[in-house]
PDB file of C-alpha atoms and ligand atoms in Angstrom:
ATOM      1  CA  UNK A  70     -35.551   9.409  -8.045  1.00  0.00           C
ATOM      2  CA  UNK A  71     -32.601   7.687  -9.673  1.00  0.00           C
ATOM      3  CA  UNK A  72     -30.230   8.518 -12.474  1.00  0.00           C
ATOM      4  CA  UNK A  73     -30.823   6.692 -15.747  1.00  0.00           C
ATOM      5  CA  UNK A  74     -27.920   4.317 -15.409  1.00  0.00           C
ATOM      6  CA  UNK A  75     -26.670   3.764 -11.912  1.00  0.00           C
ATOM      7  CA  UNK A  76     -22.958   3.585 -11.477  1.00  0.00           C
ATOM      8  CA  UNK A  77     -22.313   1.832  -8.160  1.00  0.00           C
ATOM      9  CA  UNK A  78     -18.683   2.909  -8.192  1.00  0.00           C
ATOM     10  CA  UNK A  79     -19.607   6.551  -7.638  1.00  0.00           C
ATOM     11  CA  UNK A  80     -21.511   7.737  -4.576  1.00  0.00           C
ATOM     12  CA  UNK A  81     -21.509  11.474  -3.993  1.00  0.00           C
ATOM     13  CA  UNK A  82     -23.351  13.657  -1.519  1.00  0.00           C
ATOM     14  CA  UNK A  83     -24.356  17.162  -0.535  1.00  0.00           C
ATOM     15  CA  UNK A  84     -24.238  17.856   3.184  1.00  0.00           C
ATOM     16  CA  UNK A  85     -25.702  21.231   4.145  1.00  0.00           C
ATOM     17  CA  UNK A  86     -25.667  22.609   7.686  1.00  0.00           C
ATOM     18  CA  UNK A  87     -29.037  24.110   8.675  1.00  0.00           C
ATOM     19  CA  UNK A  88     -27.528  27.130  10.394  1.00  0.00           C
ATOM     20  CA  UNK A  89     -29.088  29.268   7.666  1.00  0.00           C
ATOM     21  CA  UNK A  90     -30.644  29.273   4.205  1.00  0.00           C
ATOM     22  CA  UNK A  91     -28.873  27.996   1.142  1.00  0.00           C
ATOM     23  CA  UNK A  92     -27.112  30.871  -0.588  1.00  0.00           C
ATOM     24  CA  UNK A  93     -25.208  31.212  -3.832  1.00  0.00           C
ATOM     25  CA  UNK A  94     -22.043  29.655  -2.360  1.00  0.00           C
ATOM     26  CA  UNK A  95     -23.939  26.568  -1.212  1.00  0.00           C
ATOM     27  CA  UNK A  96     -25.600  26.370  -4.632  1.00  0.00           C
ATOM     28  CA  UNK A  97     -22.184  26.211  -6.302  1.00  0.00           C
ATOM     29  CA  UNK A  98     -21.138  23.342  -4.000  1.00  0.00           C
ATOM     30  CA  UNK A  99     -24.447  21.490  -4.454  1.00  0.00           C
ATOM     31  CA  UNK A 100     -24.293  21.910  -8.224  1.00  0.00           C
ATOM     32  CA  UNK A 101     -20.700  20.686  -8.471  1.00  0.00           C
ATOM     33  CA  UNK A 102     -21.360  17.549  -6.417  1.00  0.00           C
ATOM     34  CA  UNK A 103     -24.594  16.862  -8.296  1.00  0.00           C
ATOM     35  CA  UNK A 104     -23.115  17.275 -11.778  1.00  0.00           C
ATOM     36  CA  UNK A 105     -19.987  15.309 -10.938  1.00  0.00           C
ATOM     37  CA  UNK A 106     -22.143  12.396  -9.708  1.00  0.00           C
ATOM     38  CA  UNK A 107     -24.768  12.433 -12.430  1.00  0.00           C
ATOM     39  CA  UNK A 108     -22.324  12.877 -15.296  1.00  0.00           C
ATOM     40  CA  UNK A 109     -20.996   9.380 -14.540  1.00  0.00           C
ATOM     41  CA  UNK A 110     -24.405   7.918 -13.643  1.00  0.00           C
ATOM     42  CA  UNK A 111     -23.487   7.919  -9.965  1.00  0.00           C
ATOM     43  CA  UNK A 112     -25.674   8.225  -6.907  1.00  0.00           C
ATOM     44  CA  UNK A 113     -26.156  11.569  -5.173  1.00  0.00           C
ATOM     45  CA  UNK A 114     -27.132  11.537  -1.507  1.00  0.00           C
ATOM     46  CA  UNK A 115     -28.351  14.298   0.752  1.00  0.00           C
ATOM     47  CA  UNK A 116     -27.360  14.575   4.388  1.00  0.00           C
ATOM     48  CA  UNK A 117     -28.543  17.208   6.845  1.00  0.00           C
ATOM     49  CA  UNK A 118     -25.647  18.153   9.119  1.00  0.00           C
ATOM     50  CA  UNK A 119     -27.756  19.169  12.093  1.00  0.00           C
ATOM     51  CA  UNK A 120     -25.177  18.442  14.780  1.00  0.00           C
ATOM     52  CA  UNK A 121     -25.488  21.720  16.582  1.00  0.00           C
ATOM     53  CA  UNK A 122     -29.093  22.505  17.614  1.00  0.00           C
ATOM     54  CA  UNK A 123     -28.212  25.803  19.343  1.00  0.00           C
ATOM     55  CA  UNK A 124     -26.827  27.130  16.039  1.00  0.00           C
ATOM     56  CA  UNK A 125     -29.636  25.795  13.901  1.00  0.00           C
ATOM     57  CA  UNK A 126     -31.938  28.390  12.355  1.00  0.00           C
ATOM     58  CA  UNK A 127     -35.596  27.443  12.869  1.00  0.00           C
ATOM     59  CA  UNK A 128     -37.109  26.451   9.537  1.00  0.00           C
ATOM     60  CA  UNK A 129     -33.748  26.127   7.790  1.00  0.00           C
ATOM     61  CA  UNK A 130     -34.040  22.395   7.138  1.00  0.00           C
ATOM     62  CA  UNK A 131     -37.359  22.779   5.336  1.00  0.00           C
ATOM     63  CA  UNK A 132     -36.133  25.840   3.462  1.00  0.00           C
ATOM     64  CA  UNK A 133     -33.019  23.981   2.269  1.00  0.00           C
ATOM     65  CA  UNK A 134     -35.000  20.991   1.025  1.00  0.00           C
ATOM     66  CA  UNK A 135     -37.504  23.242  -0.720  1.00  0.00           C
ATOM     67  CA  UNK A 136     -34.794  25.289  -2.379  1.00  0.00           C
ATOM     68  CA  UNK A 137     -33.052  22.147  -3.651  1.00  0.00           C
ATOM     69  CA  UNK A 138     -36.328  20.831  -5.069  1.00  0.00           C
ATOM     70  CA  UNK A 139     -37.206  24.117  -6.721  1.00  0.00           C
ATOM     71  CA  UNK A 140     -33.761  24.300  -8.255  1.00  0.00           C
ATOM     72  CA  UNK A 141     -34.394  20.902  -9.831  1.00  0.00           C
ATOM     73  CA  UNK A 142     -32.140  18.692  -7.682  1.00  0.00           C
ATOM     74  CA  UNK A 143     -33.242  15.104  -7.102  1.00  0.00           C
ATOM     75  CA  UNK A 144     -31.419  13.020  -4.535  1.00  0.00           C
ATOM     76  CA  UNK A 145     -31.247   9.260  -4.168  1.00  0.00           C
ATOM     77  CA  UNK A 146     -32.515   7.348  -1.176  1.00  0.00           C
ATOM     78  CA  UNK A 147     -33.771   8.899   2.008  1.00  0.00           C
ATOM     79  CA  UNK A 148     -32.373  11.987   3.641  1.00  0.00           C
ATOM     80  CA  UNK A 149     -30.022  11.205   6.534  1.00  0.00           C
ATOM     81  CA  UNK A 150     -29.939  13.518   9.547  1.00  0.00           C
ATOM     82  CA  UNK A 151     -26.891  13.644  11.782  1.00  0.00           C
ATOM     83  CA  UNK A 152     -29.196  14.290  14.743  1.00  0.00           C
ATOM     84  CA  UNK A 153     -30.393  10.698  14.308  1.00  0.00           C
ATOM     85  CA  UNK A 154     -26.891   9.219  14.329  1.00  0.00           C
ATOM     86  CA  UNK A 155     -25.768  10.017  17.872  1.00  0.00           C
ATOM     87  CA  UNK A 156     -25.639   6.367  18.880  1.00  0.00           C
ATOM     88  CA  UNK A 157     -23.123   5.563  16.144  1.00  0.00           C
ATOM     89  CA  UNK A 158     -20.967   8.565  17.077  1.00  0.00           C
ATOM     90  CA  UNK A 159     -21.072   7.671  20.789  1.00  0.00           C
ATOM     91  CA  UNK A 160     -19.905   4.123  20.106  1.00  0.00           C
ATOM     92  CA  UNK A 161     -16.869   5.340  18.224  1.00  0.00           C
ATOM     93  CA  UNK A 162     -15.983   7.981  20.810  1.00  0.00           C
ATOM     94  CA  UNK A 163     -16.215   5.361  23.572  1.00  0.00           C
ATOM     95  CA  UNK A 164     -14.055   2.962  21.601  1.00  0.00           C
ATOM     96  CA  UNK A 165     -11.364   5.538  20.806  1.00  0.00           C
ATOM     97  CA  UNK A 166     -11.367   6.625  24.453  1.00  0.00           C
ATOM     98  CA  UNK A 167     -11.080   3.104  25.834  1.00  0.00           C
ATOM     99  CA  UNK A 168      -8.244   2.373  23.394  1.00  0.00           C
ATOM    100  CA  UNK A 169      -6.373   5.446  24.595  1.00  0.00           C
ATOM    101  CA  UNK A 170      -6.553   7.018  21.138  1.00  0.00           C
ATOM    102  CA  UNK A 171      -8.679   9.824  22.548  1.00  0.00           C
ATOM    103  CA  UNK A 172      -8.690  11.454  25.966  1.00  0.00           C
ATOM    104  CA  UNK A 173     -10.749  13.793  28.091  1.00  0.00           C
ATOM    105  CA  UNK A 174      -9.813  17.460  28.238  1.00  0.00           C
ATOM    106  CA  UNK A 175     -11.006  19.851  30.914  1.00  0.00           C
ATOM    107  CA  UNK A 176      -9.088  22.932  29.766  1.00  0.00           C
ATOM    108  CA  UNK A 177     -11.011  26.183  29.826  1.00  0.00           C
ATOM    109  CA  UNK A 178     -11.108  28.501  26.842  1.00  0.00           C
ATOM    110  CA  UNK A 179      -8.952  30.901  28.820  1.00  0.00           C
ATOM    111  CA  UNK A 180      -6.226  28.299  29.383  1.00  0.00           C
ATOM    112  CA  UNK A 181      -6.022  27.721  25.627  1.00  0.00           C
ATOM    113  CA  UNK A 182      -5.602  31.366  24.653  1.00  0.00           C
ATOM    114  CA  UNK A 183      -2.403  32.203  22.820  1.00  0.00           C
ATOM    115  CA  UNK A 184      -1.791  28.827  21.169  1.00  0.00           C
ATOM    116  CA  UNK A 185      -3.262  29.730  17.760  1.00  0.00           C
ATOM    117  CA  UNK A 186      -5.918  27.056  18.070  1.00  0.00           C
ATOM    118  CA  UNK A 187      -3.331  24.268  18.305  1.00  0.00           C
ATOM    119  CA  UNK A 188      -3.985  22.331  21.482  1.00  0.00           C
ATOM    120  CA  UNK A 189      -0.873  22.386  23.686  1.00  0.00           C
ATOM    121  CA  UNK A 190      -1.577  18.919  25.086  1.00  0.00           C
ATOM    122  CA  UNK A 191      -2.137  19.838  28.741  1.00  0.00           C
ATOM    123  CA  UNK A 192      -4.579  16.945  29.356  1.00  0.00           C
ATOM    124  CA  UNK A 193      -2.884  14.366  27.139  1.00  0.00           C
ATOM    125  CA  UNK A 194      -1.695  12.215  29.991  1.00  0.00           C
ATOM    126  CA  UNK A 195      -3.954  13.503  32.773  1.00  0.00           C
ATOM    127  CA  UNK A 196      -6.279  10.503  32.753  1.00  0.00           C
ATOM    128  CA  UNK A 197      -9.445  12.576  33.272  1.00  0.00           C
ATOM    129  CA  UNK A 198     -12.736  10.658  33.123  1.00  0.00           C
ATOM    130  CA  UNK A 199     -14.995  11.199  30.087  1.00  0.00           C
ATOM    131  CA  UNK A 200     -17.785  12.889  31.970  1.00  0.00           C
ATOM    132  CA  UNK A 201     -18.147  16.643  31.792  1.00  0.00           C
ATOM    133  CA  UNK A 202     -15.075  16.991  29.571  1.00  0.00           C
ATOM    134  CA  UNK A 203     -14.326  17.494  25.899  1.00  0.00           C
ATOM    135  CA  UNK A 204     -12.937  14.423  24.150  1.00  0.00           C
ATOM    136  CA  UNK A 205      -9.849  15.017  22.028  1.00  0.00           C
ATOM    137  CA  UNK A 206      -8.285  12.729  19.489  1.00  0.00           C
ATOM    138  CA  UNK A 207      -4.557  12.150  19.971  1.00  0.00           C
ATOM    139  CA  UNK A 208      -2.922  12.992  16.625  1.00  0.00           C
ATOM    140  CA  UNK A 209       0.346  11.481  15.424  1.00  0.00           C
ATOM    141  CA  UNK A 210       3.440  13.481  14.492  1.00  0.00           C
ATOM    142  CA  UNK A 211       2.826  12.770  10.835  1.00  0.00           C
ATOM    143  CA  UNK A 212       2.022  14.529   7.584  1.00  0.00           C
ATOM    144  CA  UNK A 213      -1.315  13.602   5.986  1.00  0.00           C
ATOM    145  CA  UNK A 214      -1.683  14.497   2.329  1.00  0.00           C
ATOM    146  CA  UNK A 215      -3.938  13.747  -0.613  1.00  0.00           C
ATOM    147  CA  UNK A 216      -4.355  14.820  -4.218  1.00  0.00           C
ATOM    148  CA  UNK A 217      -7.425  16.953  -4.766  1.00  0.00           C
ATOM    149  CA  UNK A 218      -8.924  16.686  -8.253  1.00  0.00           C
ATOM    150  CA  UNK A 219      -8.891  20.470  -8.649  1.00  0.00           C
ATOM    151  CA  UNK A 220      -6.603  21.949  -6.010  1.00  0.00           C
ATOM    152  CA  UNK A 221      -3.789  19.433  -6.482  1.00  0.00           C
ATOM    153  CA  UNK A 222      -1.606  18.087  -3.706  1.00  0.00           C
ATOM    154  CA  UNK A 223      -2.552  19.263  -0.226  1.00  0.00           C
ATOM    155  CA  UNK A 224      -1.319  18.131   3.145  1.00  0.00           C
ATOM    156  CA  UNK A 225      -0.718  19.097   6.734  1.00  0.00           C
ATOM    157  CA  UNK A 226       1.523  17.891   9.503  1.00  0.00           C
ATOM    158  CA  UNK A 227      -1.338  17.118  11.856  1.00  0.00           C
ATOM    159  CA  UNK A 228       0.823  17.125  14.957  1.00  0.00           C
ATOM    160  CA  UNK A 229       2.355  20.556  14.355  1.00  0.00           C
ATOM    161  CA  UNK A 230      -0.353  22.304  12.306  1.00  0.00           C
ATOM    162  CA  UNK A 231      -3.552  20.935  13.855  1.00  0.00           C
ATOM    163  CA  UNK A 232      -2.891  19.303  17.215  1.00  0.00           C
ATOM    164  CA  UNK A 233      -5.163  16.987  19.194  1.00  0.00           C
ATOM    165  CA  UNK A 234      -8.649  17.968  18.068  1.00  0.00           C
ATOM    166  CA  UNK A 235     -12.084  17.692  19.616  1.00  0.00           C
ATOM    167  CA  UNK A 236     -14.389  14.861  18.555  1.00  0.00           C
ATOM    168  CA  UNK A 237     -17.002  15.412  21.255  1.00  0.00           C
ATOM    169  CA  UNK A 238     -17.551  18.758  22.873  1.00  0.00           C
ATOM    170  CA  UNK A 239     -17.834  19.263  26.592  1.00  0.00           C
ATOM    171  CA  UNK A 240     -21.566  19.958  26.206  1.00  0.00           C
ATOM    172  CA  UNK A 241     -21.947  16.484  24.659  1.00  0.00           C
ATOM    173  CA  UNK A 242     -22.327  17.624  21.038  1.00  0.00           C
ATOM    174  CA  UNK A 243     -20.318  15.667  18.472  1.00  0.00           C
ATOM    175  CA  UNK A 244     -17.782  17.402  16.296  1.00  0.00           C
ATOM    176  CA  UNK A 245     -18.208  17.846  12.554  1.00  0.00           C
ATOM    177  CA  UNK A 246     -14.846  16.121  11.857  1.00  0.00           C
ATOM    178  CA  UNK A 247     -15.990  12.906  13.496  1.00  0.00           C
ATOM    179  CA  UNK A 248     -19.558  12.869  12.189  1.00  0.00           C
ATOM    180  CA  UNK A 249     -18.625  13.604   8.593  1.00  0.00           C
ATOM    181  CA  UNK A 250     -16.101  10.754   8.446  1.00  0.00           C
ATOM    182  CA  UNK A 251     -18.443   8.237  10.068  1.00  0.00           C
ATOM    183  CA  UNK A 252     -21.372   9.240   7.862  1.00  0.00           C
ATOM    184  CA  UNK A 253     -19.437   9.252   4.603  1.00  0.00           C
ATOM    185  CA  UNK A 254     -18.099   5.828   5.582  1.00  0.00           C
ATOM    186  CA  UNK A 255     -21.512   4.454   6.553  1.00  0.00           C
ATOM    187  CA  UNK A 256     -23.100   5.783   3.364  1.00  0.00           C
ATOM    188  CA  UNK A 257     -20.309   4.379   1.188  1.00  0.00           C
ATOM    189  CA  UNK A 258     -19.440   7.801  -0.229  1.00  0.00           C
ATOM    190  CA  UNK A 259     -16.680   7.482  -2.825  1.00  0.00           C
ATOM    191  CA  UNK A 260     -16.453  11.113  -3.936  1.00  0.00           C
ATOM    192  CA  UNK A 261     -16.550  14.226  -1.814  1.00  0.00           C
ATOM    193  CA  UNK A 262     -17.174  17.441  -3.722  1.00  0.00           C
ATOM    194  CA  UNK A 263     -17.451  20.470  -1.435  1.00  0.00           C
ATOM    195  CA  UNK A 264     -16.265  24.005  -0.769  1.00  0.00           C
ATOM    196  CA  UNK A 265     -12.577  24.809  -0.430  1.00  0.00           C
ATOM    197  CA  UNK A 266     -13.147  26.097   3.103  1.00  0.00           C
ATOM    198  CA  UNK A 267     -12.978  22.419   4.089  1.00  0.00           C
ATOM    199  CA  UNK A 268      -9.642  21.705   2.394  1.00  0.00           C
ATOM    200  CA  UNK A 269      -7.807  22.182   5.674  1.00  0.00           C
ATOM    201  CA  UNK A 270     -10.189  19.818   7.487  1.00  0.00           C
ATOM    202  CA  UNK A 271      -9.332  17.006   5.112  1.00  0.00           C
ATOM    203  CA  UNK A 272      -6.030  15.858   6.688  1.00  0.00           C
ATOM    204  CA  UNK A 273      -7.838  15.388  10.028  1.00  0.00           C
ATOM    205  CA  UNK A 274     -10.484  13.403   8.216  1.00  0.00           C
ATOM    206  CA  UNK A 275      -7.824  11.269   6.512  1.00  0.00           C
ATOM    207  CA  UNK A 276      -6.363  10.423   9.911  1.00  0.00           C
ATOM    208  CA  UNK A 277      -9.804   9.467  11.261  1.00  0.00           C
ATOM    209  CA  UNK A 278     -10.484   7.293   8.207  1.00  0.00           C
ATOM    210  CA  UNK A 279      -7.210   5.506   8.771  1.00  0.00           C
ATOM    211  CA  UNK A 280      -7.916   4.958  12.483  1.00  0.00           C
ATOM    212  CA  UNK A 281     -11.385   3.614  11.792  1.00  0.00           C
ATOM    213  CA  UNK A 282     -10.383   1.423   8.858  1.00  0.00           C
ATOM    214  CA  UNK A 283     -12.491   3.369   6.351  1.00  0.00           C
ATOM    215  CA  UNK A 284     -11.429   3.739   2.757  1.00  0.00           C
ATOM    216  CA  UNK A 285     -10.342   7.141   1.536  1.00  0.00           C
ATOM    217  CA  UNK A 286     -12.746   8.860  -0.863  1.00  0.00           C
ATOM    218  CA  UNK A 287     -11.655  11.014  -3.794  1.00  0.00           C
ATOM    219  CA  UNK A 288     -11.817  14.747  -3.079  1.00  0.00           C
ATOM    220  CA  UNK A 289     -12.691  17.748  -5.183  1.00  0.00           C
ATOM    221  CA  UNK A 290     -12.786  21.136  -3.469  1.00  0.00           C
ATOM    222  CA  UNK A 291     -14.529  23.894  -5.432  1.00  0.00           C
ATOM    223  CA  UNK A 292     -13.729  27.579  -4.933  1.00  0.00           C
ATOM    224  CA  UNK A 293     -15.526  29.182  -2.044  1.00  0.00           C
ATOM    225  CA  UNK A 294     -17.695  32.109  -3.088  1.00  0.00           C
ATOM    226  CA  UNK A 295     -16.789  35.165  -1.064  1.00  0.00           C
ATOM    227  CA  UNK A 296     -17.824  38.784  -0.714  1.00  0.00           C
ATOM    228  CA  UNK A 297     -15.503  41.603  -1.764  1.00  0.00           C
ATOM    229  CA  UNK A 298     -14.361  41.865   1.874  1.00  0.00           C
ATOM    230  CA  UNK A 299     -13.287  38.206   1.689  1.00  0.00           C
ATOM    231  CA  UNK A 300     -16.056  36.926   3.948  1.00  0.00           C
ATOM    232  CA  UNK A 301     -17.783  33.666   3.129  1.00  0.00           C
ATOM    233  CA  UNK A 302     -21.310  34.062   1.774  1.00  0.00           C
ATOM    234  CA  UNK A 303     -23.988  33.313   4.308  1.00  0.00           C
ATOM    235  CA  UNK A 304     -22.184  35.160   7.044  1.00  0.00           C
ATOM    236  CA  UNK A 305     -24.047  38.401   6.507  1.00  0.00           C
ATOM    237  CA  UNK A 306     -27.082  40.162   5.084  1.00  0.00           C
ATOM    238  CA  UNK A 307     -25.389  40.300   1.699  1.00  0.00           C
ATOM    239  CA  UNK A 308     -26.244  36.709   0.817  1.00  0.00           C
ATOM    240  CA  UNK A 309     -29.961  36.423   0.215  1.00  0.00           C
ATOM    241  CA  UNK A 310     -31.684  33.035   0.278  1.00  0.00           C
ATOM    242  CA  UNK A 311     -32.164  31.311  -3.072  1.00  0.00           C
ATOM    243  CA  UNK A 312     -35.585  32.319  -4.354  1.00  0.00           C
ATOM    244  CA  UNK A 313     -37.502  30.116  -6.822  1.00  0.00           C
ATOM    245  CA  UNK A 314     -37.819  32.991  -9.343  1.00  0.00           C
ATOM    246  CA  UNK A 315     -34.047  33.243  -9.579  1.00  0.00           C
ATOM    247  CA  UNK A 316     -33.472  29.523 -10.127  1.00  0.00           C
ATOM    248  CA  UNK A 317     -32.474  29.542 -13.793  1.00  0.00           C
ATOM    249  CA  UNK A 318     -30.213  32.638 -13.740  1.00  0.00           C
ATOM    250  CA  UNK A 319     -28.525  31.558 -10.502  1.00  0.00           C
ATOM    251  CA  UNK A 320     -27.919  28.029 -11.782  1.00  0.00           C
ATOM    252  CA  UNK A 321     -26.357  29.541 -14.903  1.00  0.00           C
ATOM    253  CA  UNK A 322     -24.205  31.815 -12.776  1.00  0.00           C
ATOM    254  CA  UNK A 323     -23.172  28.822 -10.656  1.00  0.00           C
ATOM    255  CA  UNK A 324     -22.215  26.920 -13.813  1.00  0.00           C
ATOM    256  CA  UNK A 325     -20.032  29.848 -14.885  1.00  0.00           C
ATOM    257  CA  UNK A 326     -18.457  29.989 -11.402  1.00  0.00           C
ATOM    258  CA  UNK A 327     -17.470  26.354 -11.964  1.00  0.00           C
ATOM    259  CA  UNK A 328     -15.878  27.248 -15.314  1.00  0.00           C
ATOM    260  CA  UNK A 329     -18.507  25.312 -17.249  1.00  0.00           C
ATOM    261  CA  UNK A 330     -19.863  26.405 -20.627  1.00  0.00           C
ATOM    262  CA  UNK A 331     -23.398  27.794 -20.809  1.00  0.00           C
ATOM    263  CA  UNK A 332     -25.590  28.602 -23.765  1.00  0.00           C
ATOM    264  CA  UNK A 333     -27.808  31.609 -24.515  1.00  0.00           C
ATOM    265  CA  UNK A 334     -30.699  29.284 -25.233  1.00  0.00           C
ATOM    266  CA  UNK A 335     -30.702  28.284 -21.553  1.00  0.00           C
ATOM    267  CA  UNK A 336     -31.882  31.696 -20.382  1.00  0.00           C
ATOM    268  CA  UNK A 337     -35.482  30.541 -20.707  1.00  0.00           C
ATOM    269  CA  UNK A 338     -34.951  26.927 -19.728  1.00  0.00           C
ATOM    270  CA  UNK A 339     -36.401  25.356 -16.586  1.00  0.00           C
ATOM    271  CA  UNK A 340     -34.028  24.632 -13.666  1.00  0.00           C
ATOM    272  CA  UNK A 341     -34.255  20.917 -14.484  1.00  0.00           C
ATOM    273  CA  UNK A 342     -33.228  21.609 -18.100  1.00  0.00           C
ATOM    274  CA  UNK A 343     -30.251  23.654 -16.939  1.00  0.00           C
ATOM    275  CA  UNK A 344     -29.167  20.777 -14.692  1.00  0.00           C
ATOM    276  CA  UNK A 345     -29.549  18.253 -17.516  1.00  0.00           C
ATOM    277  CA  UNK A 346     -27.481  20.482 -19.775  1.00  0.00           C
ATOM    278  CA  UNK A 347     -24.879  20.808 -17.016  1.00  0.00           C
ATOM    279  CA  UNK A 348     -24.717  17.017 -16.638  1.00  0.00           C
ATOM    280  CA  UNK A 349     -24.246  16.550 -20.374  1.00  0.00           C
ATOM    281  CA  UNK A 350     -21.447  19.144 -20.581  1.00  0.00           C
ATOM    282  CA  UNK A 351     -19.736  18.610 -17.201  1.00  0.00           C
ATOM    283  CA  UNK A 352     -15.958  18.844 -17.249  1.00  0.00           C
ATOM    284  CA  UNK A 353     -14.379  18.976 -13.788  1.00  0.00           C
ATOM    285  CA  UNK A 354     -11.096  19.912 -15.469  1.00  0.00           C
ATOM    286  CA  UNK A 355     -12.538  23.374 -16.190  1.00  0.00           C
ATOM    287  CA  UNK A 356     -13.187  24.259 -12.529  1.00  0.00           C
ATOM    288  CA  UNK A 357     -10.951  27.192 -11.571  1.00  0.00           C
ATOM    289  CA  UNK A 358      -8.073  26.181  -9.344  1.00  0.00           C
ATOM    290  CA  UNK A 359      -8.692  28.816  -6.710  1.00  0.00           C
ATOM    291  CA  UNK A 360      -9.656  28.690  -3.069  1.00  0.00           C
ATOM    292  CA  UNK A 361     -12.015  31.635  -3.354  1.00  0.00           C
ATOM    293  CA  UNK A 362     -13.966  33.494  -6.033  1.00  0.00           C
ATOM    294  CA  UNK A 363     -15.589  36.859  -5.549  1.00  0.00           C
ATOM    295  CA  UNK A 364     -19.305  36.723  -6.020  1.00  0.00           C
ATOM    296  CA  UNK A 365     -19.414  40.209  -7.495  1.00  0.00           C
ATOM    297  CA  UNK A 366     -17.193  39.135 -10.407  1.00  0.00           C
ATOM    298  CA  UNK A 367     -19.613  36.405 -11.439  1.00  0.00           C
ATOM    299  CA  UNK A 368     -22.627  38.563 -12.148  1.00  0.00           C
TER     300      UNK A 368
HETATM  301  N1  LIG B 140     -21.864  20.648   6.459  1.00  0.00           N
HETATM  302  C1  LIG B 140     -20.727  21.265   5.852  1.00  0.00           C
HETATM  303  C2  LIG B 140     -21.085  22.647   5.377  1.00  0.00           C
HETATM  304  O1  LIG B 140     -22.257  22.957   5.213  1.00  0.00           O
HETATM  305  C3  LIG B 140     -20.208  20.472   4.670  1.00  0.00           C
HETATM  306  C4  LIG B 140     -19.524  19.252   5.114  1.00  0.00           C
HETATM  307  C5  LIG B 140     -18.835  18.496   4.002  1.00  0.00           C
HETATM  308  O2  LIG B 140     -19.213  18.628   2.839  1.00  0.00           O
HETATM  309  O3  LIG B 140     -17.939  17.730   4.336  1.00  0.00           O
HETATM  310  O4  LIG B 140     -20.196  23.449   5.180  1.00  0.00           O
HETATM  311 ZN1   ZN B 141      -7.105  20.003  28.294  1.00  0.00          ZN
END
């Protein structure tokens, strides 16, 4: 399962979380990362972000893989699961802790109320042991910014706007921010194409990349598909799973959501043919520069 001419200077990926089925919003993100990779002959990897077993929906992993296959997506190499990477995460957490770049936090949820999610630093210099505590990364009083290929310049002052953030939870589960940076680094990902809900995670990820000596990938954040009430798809009954019968019309709708041209002749094409057409006509410059798009307006 490889693209016709492999371009080693582009490695992209799709990284679904198995907390539920794929829905139209995830299809838009998968399609954008796939087309962006394949249009330059790049590799496209698949990673299952199963970091949080209590929030995993039974059967979701299989359903996601099946939906991707039925929608014509072919990924390169073997599927990576974050649940199989705990050793690598633990090593980095231990190292950051022993270097004093991270510290143990024993604050209760109650103690942290009223700070707008920005950690007030109570445990910064407490010297708690690692056991039975959350591990927080000490962030610098600096602004981290990057230029997104669609959204333009974006940055945050991580000290003031984010604060020391958790890399390992008190219950021992690893945080998304840590795992995603380590995995993208380990897999040599050069291009991250994903939903705009993760734009404001990126500065934290830039700081982690810098700390760990990883190179910074290019970023492209596509509009998040939302319901008329502004909620993300997948958060309610209103986002049905992707059924095989709907593959061609939903792929066409996803192409339109990404601002790409479509053609009437594609109405009866197979999913694979729609993807091939999308690869041939892909122009990332046409993606709407918006953080959200209403699903209802795309029908
Ligand atoms: N697992 C994340 C999600 O499903 C995506 C992570 C990423 O693309 O960086 O929203
Ligand atoms: Zn604390």
